[in-house]
Amino acid sequence: MPQQPKKQTIPGVHAKKLQGSPIVMLTAYDATQAALVQKAEIDIILVGDSLGMTVLGYDSTVPVTIDDMVHHAKAVRHGAPDTMVVVDMPFLTYHQNIETTVRLAGRLMQEAHADAVKLEGGAAIVTHIKALVQAGIPVCGHLGLTPQAVLHMGGYKVQAKDVVSADQLMDDALAVEQAGAFAVVLECIPSVVAKRVTETVRIPTIGIGAGEFCDGQVLVFHDVVGLTQGSRPKFVKQYAALGDSALDALKAYRDEVVSRRFPDLDHQYNISISEP
Ligand code: KIV
């Protein structure tokens, strides 16, 4: 029997940083995608609140709810029982009181069997990160372009482009590390800033649009396989064109039904009905 790769752990990702072995993370939002990601032996699945755009058809992550995240994280867990799953805490679920933060993160752990949660923000949310870690809930941080703050940022733009904001990001990374996060996602920042953070903090940095010096990389499933409609950011690399193949298949299906070429003899039950 083929050997099942062992599920990644927090000590495992820390060891990867020390060994200089890149950590691979990819998003997934349902059981089918998660099963593929697990088969590809990717270290970590992120159930990102990007599901608002990739799956639910919103134009940002802001409308995504905790119920949405629980629902999709459950499906991902069913599809990938042997892969580490990190789940995003969506907009406004960790900005009220600590009890609410712990209760809602607890839903992701207990109902969806997540291995960790991810929160966007730095020094401003360290009390929430600390409370989660103390409650036994592993936390991944997220700095740089934080999509839940897109209204403040005025769009999806490269962050930390000047010395002041790069220093601020460094301070936030240290704050998130000190609060007990086991890793931090760095999104859409200059490579040189990500390099400085990666060399300074002891926890792994996982970059998306943050360049080659991070300890790991994360991309969005739909971008990697070519299911994303419209323009893509510069940092996205598309490895397949499933959207184009799917469209060809759908058009061929429609044409064959309309022209009565489907179903043909190979795709129907030509069984004579026997007398009782
Ligand atoms: O929601 C998401 O997919 C993310 C990644 C972009 C890191 O947070």
Coordinates of C-alpha atoms and ligand atoms in Angstrom, one line a residue:
M1 CA 0.0 0.0 0.0
P2 CA 1.3 3.5 -0.8
Q3 CA 2.6 5.3 2.3
Q4 CA 0.3 8.1 3.4
P5 CA 2.4 11.3 4.0
K6 CA 2.2 12.4 7.6
K7 CA 0.0 15.3 8.5
Q8 CA 2.0 18.5 9.0
T9 CA 2.3 19.9 12.5
I10 CA 3.3 23.2 14.1
P11 CA 6.7 21.7 15.3
G12 CA 7.0 20.4 11.7
V13 CA 6.6 23.8 10.1
H14 CA 9.0 25.3 12.6
A15 CA 11.6 22.6 11.8
K16 CA 11.1 23.5 8.1
K17 CA 12.1 27.1 8.7
L18 CA 15.2 26.0 10.6
Q19 CA 16.1 23.5 7.8
G20 CA 15.5 26.1 5.1
S21 CA 12.9 23.8 3.6
P22 CA 10.1 25.8 1.9
I23 CA 6.5 25.4 3.4
V24 CA 3.8 25.0 0.8
M25 CA 0.3 26.3 1.5
L26 CA -2.7 26.5 -0.9
T27 CA -6.3 27.5 -0.3
A28 CA -9.2 25.2 -0.8
Y29 CA -12.9 25.7 -0.2
D30 CA -14.6 22.3 -0.7
A31 CA -14.0 18.6 -0.3
T32 CA -13.1 18.0 -4.0
Q33 CA -10.4 20.7 -4.0
A34 CA -9.1 19.7 -0.6
A35 CA -8.7 16.0 -1.7
L36 CA -6.6 17.2 -4.7
V37 CA -4.5 19.4 -2.5
Q38 CA -3.9 16.5 -0.1
K39 CA -3.0 14.2 -3.0
A40 CA -0.5 16.9 -4.2
E41 CA 1.2 16.5 -0.7
I42 CA 0.9 20.3 0.0
D43 CA 1.8 21.0 3.6
I44 CA -1.1 23.2 4.7
I45 CA -4.6 24.0 3.3
L46 CA -5.9 27.5 4.0
V47 CA -9.6 27.8 4.0
G48 CA -9.3 31.5 3.2
D49 CA -12.1 34.0 3.5
S50 CA -11.2 34.6 -0.2
L51 CA -14.0 32.1 -0.6
G52 CA -16.2 35.3 -0.7
M53 CA -14.8 36.0 -4.1
T54 CA -13.7 32.6 -5.4
V55 CA -16.9 30.7 -4.4
L56 CA -19.6 33.0 -3.2
G57 CA -19.4 35.7 -5.9
Y58 CA -18.8 38.7 -3.6
D59 CA -16.4 41.5 -4.6
S60 CA -14.5 41.4 -1.3
T61 CA -14.1 39.3 1.9
V62 CA -16.1 41.7 4.0
P63 CA -19.5 39.9 3.7
V64 CA -18.2 36.5 4.6
T65 CA -19.6 35.1 7.9
I66 CA -18.4 32.7 10.5
D67 CA -21.2 30.3 9.3
D68 CA -19.8 30.4 5.8
M69 CA -16.3 29.6 7.1
V70 CA -17.6 26.7 9.3
H71 CA -19.6 25.3 6.4
H72 CA -16.7 25.3 3.9
A73 CA -14.0 24.3 6.5
K74 CA -16.1 21.2 7.3
A75 CA -16.2 20.2 3.7
V76 CA -12.4 20.8 3.4
R77 CA -11.7 18.7 6.4
H78 CA -13.8 15.8 5.0
G79 CA -11.9 16.0 1.7
A80 CA -8.4 16.2 3.4
P81 CA -8.5 14.4 6.7
D82 CA -4.7 14.0 6.7
T83 CA -3.6 17.6 5.9
M84 CA -3.1 20.5 8.3
V85 CA -6.0 22.9 7.8
V86 CA -5.9 26.6 8.8
V87 CA -9.2 28.5 8.7
D88 CA -9.6 32.3 8.4
M89 CA -11.6 34.1 11.0
P90 CA -13.8 36.4 8.9
F91 CA -14.5 40.1 9.1
L92 CA -15.5 41.5 12.6
T93 CA -15.2 38.1 14.4
Y94 CA -12.1 39.1 16.4
H95 CA -12.8 42.8 17.0
Q96 CA -15.4 42.7 19.7
N97 CA -14.7 41.2 23.1
I98 CA -12.2 38.4 23.8
E99 CA -15.0 35.9 24.8
T100 CA -16.6 36.3 21.3
T101 CA -13.2 35.8 19.6
V102 CA -12.5 32.6 21.5
R103 CA -16.1 31.3 21.1
L104 CA -16.1 31.9 17.3
A105 CA -12.6 30.4 16.8
G106 CA -13.8 27.5 19.0
R107 CA -16.5 26.8 16.4
L108 CA -13.9 26.5 13.7
M109 CA -11.9 24.1 15.8
Q110 CA -14.8 22.0 17.2
E111 CA -17.4 22.0 14.3
A112 CA -14.9 22.0 11.4
H113 CA -12.0 20.3 13.1
A114 CA -9.5 23.0 12.0
D115 CA -5.9 22.7 13.1
A116 CA -5.5 26.5 13.5
V117 CA -7.1 29.8 12.7
K118 CA -5.7 32.9 10.8
L119 CA -6.3 36.5 11.9
E120 CA -5.4 39.7 10.0
G121 CA -3.6 42.4 11.8
G122 CA -0.7 43.2 14.1
A123 CA -0.2 45.0 17.4
A124 CA -3.9 46.0 17.5
I125 CA -5.1 42.4 17.9
V126 CA -2.4 40.9 20.1
T127 CA -4.8 40.5 23.1
H128 CA -7.1 38.4 20.9
I129 CA -4.2 36.3 19.6
K130 CA -2.9 35.7 23.2
A131 CA -6.4 34.7 24.4
L132 CA -6.7 32.2 21.5
V133 CA -3.3 30.7 22.1
Q134 CA -4.0 30.4 25.9
A135 CA -7.2 28.6 25.0
G136 CA -5.2 26.1 23.0
I137 CA -6.1 27.4 19.6
P138 CA -3.1 27.8 17.3
V139 CA -3.0 31.1 15.4
C140 CA -1.4 32.2 12.1
G141 CA -1.0 35.9 11.7
H142 CA -1.5 37.9 8.5
L143 CA 0.2 41.2 7.7
G144 CA 0.8 43.5 4.7
L145 CA -2.2 43.6 2.4
T146 CA -5.0 42.5 4.8
P147 CA -8.0 42.1 2.5
Q148 CA -10.6 42.6 5.3
A149 CA -9.2 46.2 5.6
V150 CA -9.6 46.8 1.8
L151 CA -11.9 49.8 2.5
H152 CA -9.2 51.5 4.5
M153 CA -6.4 50.6 2.0
G154 CA -8.4 52.0 -0.9
G155 CA -8.0 48.8 -3.0
Y156 CA -5.7 45.8 -3.3
K157 CA -2.3 47.6 -3.4
V158 CA 1.3 46.7 -2.5
Q159 CA 1.9 47.7 1.2
A160 CA 5.0 48.7 3.3
K161 CA 6.5 50.6 0.4
D162 CA 8.2 53.3 2.5
V163 CA 10.5 53.1 5.6
V164 CA 7.8 54.1 8.1
S165 CA 5.3 51.5 7.0
A166 CA 8.0 48.8 6.5
D167 CA 9.2 49.5 10.1
Q168 CA 5.6 49.3 11.3
L169 CA 5.1 46.0 9.6
M170 CA 8.3 44.7 11.3
D171 CA 7.0 45.8 14.7
D172 CA 3.6 44.1 13.9
A173 CA 5.4 40.9 13.0
L174 CA 7.3 40.9 16.3
A175 CA 4.1 41.6 18.2
V176 CA 2.3 38.8 16.5
E177 CA 5.2 36.4 17.2
Q178 CA 5.4 37.5 20.9
A179 CA 1.6 37.0 21.2
G180 CA 2.2 33.3 20.4
A181 CA 1.3 33.0 16.6
F182 CA 3.0 29.9 15.1
A183 CA 3.4 31.5 11.6
V184 CA 2.6 34.7 9.8
V185 CA 1.3 35.3 6.2
L186 CA 2.9 38.3 4.5
E187 CA 0.8 39.5 1.6
C188 CA 1.7 41.9 -1.2
I189 CA 4.8 43.6 0.2
P190 CA 8.2 44.3 -1.4
S191 CA 10.5 41.2 -1.3
V192 CA 13.2 43.2 0.6
V193 CA 10.7 43.9 3.5
A194 CA 9.6 40.2 3.6
K195 CA 13.3 39.2 3.7
R196 CA 13.9 41.5 6.7
V197 CA 10.9 40.1 8.5
T198 CA 11.8 36.5 7.7
E199 CA 15.3 37.0 9.0
T200 CA 14.1 38.7 12.2
V201 CA 11.2 36.6 13.4
R202 CA 11.6 33.0 14.6
I203 CA 8.2 31.9 13.3
P204 CA 7.8 30.9 9.6
T205 CA 6.7 33.6 7.2
I206 CA 4.4 32.4 4.4
G207 CA 4.3 34.8 1.5
I208 CA 1.8 35.7 -1.1
G209 CA 3.1 38.4 -3.4
A210 CA 6.0 38.8 -0.8
G211 CA 8.8 37.4 -2.9
E212 CA 11.4 34.6 -2.8
F213 CA 12.8 35.1 0.7
C214 CA 9.8 33.9 2.7
D215 CA 9.9 30.6 4.5
G216 CA 6.9 29.4 2.5
Q217 CA 4.4 30.4 -0.2
V218 CA 0.6 30.5 -0.4
L219 CA -1.6 31.0 -3.4
V220 CA -5.3 30.8 -4.1
F221 CA -6.5 27.4 -5.6
H222 CA -8.6 29.1 -8.3
D223 CA -5.6 31.2 -9.4
V224 CA -3.2 28.2 -9.6
V225 CA -5.5 26.0 -11.7
G226 CA -6.8 28.8 -13.9
L227 CA -10.4 29.1 -12.7
T228 CA -10.2 32.8 -11.8
Q229 CA -12.2 35.1 -14.1
G230 CA -10.7 38.5 -15.1
S231 CA -7.4 40.0 -14.3
R232 CA -4.9 38.5 -11.8
P233 CA -2.3 40.2 -9.6
K234 CA 1.3 40.2 -10.8
F235 CA 2.4 37.7 -8.1
V236 CA -0.1 34.9 -9.3
K237 CA 1.4 32.1 -11.3
Q238 CA -1.2 30.0 -13.2
Y239 CA -0.2 26.4 -13.6
A240 CA -3.2 25.1 -15.6
A241 CA -6.2 26.5 -17.6
L242 CA -9.1 24.6 -16.1
G243 CA -11.5 27.4 -16.7
D244 CA -10.9 27.3 -20.5
S245 CA -11.1 23.4 -20.5
A246 CA -14.4 23.6 -18.5
L247 CA -15.9 26.1 -20.9
D248 CA -15.0 23.9 -23.9
A249 CA -16.6 20.9 -22.2
L250 CA -19.8 22.8 -21.3
K251 CA -20.1 24.1 -24.9
A252 CA -19.5 20.6 -26.3
Y253 CA -22.2 19.2 -24.0
R254 CA -24.7 21.8 -24.9
D255 CA -24.0 21.3 -28.7
E256 CA -24.4 17.5 -28.4
V257 CA -27.7 17.7 -26.5
V258 CA -29.1 20.2 -29.0
S259 CA -28.0 18.1 -32.0
R260 CA -29.2 14.8 -30.2
R261 CA -25.7 13.3 -30.3
F262 CA -25.8 12.9 -26.5
P263 CA -26.8 10.5 -25.0
D264 CA -25.4 8.1 -27.6
L265 CA -25.6 4.3 -27.3
D266 CA -22.6 4.2 -24.9
H267 CA -24.3 6.4 -22.4
Q268 CA -27.7 4.8 -21.9
Y269 CA -29.2 1.6 -20.6
N270 CA -30.4 -0.4 -23.6
I271 CA -31.9 -3.2 -21.6
S272 CA -35.0 -5.0 -22.7
I273 CA -37.6 -5.2 -20.0
S274 CA -38.3 -8.8 -19.0
E275 CA -41.7 -10.2 -18.2
P276 CA -42.3 -10.6 -14.4
Ligands
KIV1 O1 -8.2 34.4 2.2 C1 -7.2 34.0 1.6 O2 -7.2 33.3 0.6 C2 -5.9 34.5 2.2 C3 -4.7 34.3 1.4 C4 -4.7 35.3 0.3 C5 -3.5 34.3 2.2 O3 -5.9 35.1 3.2

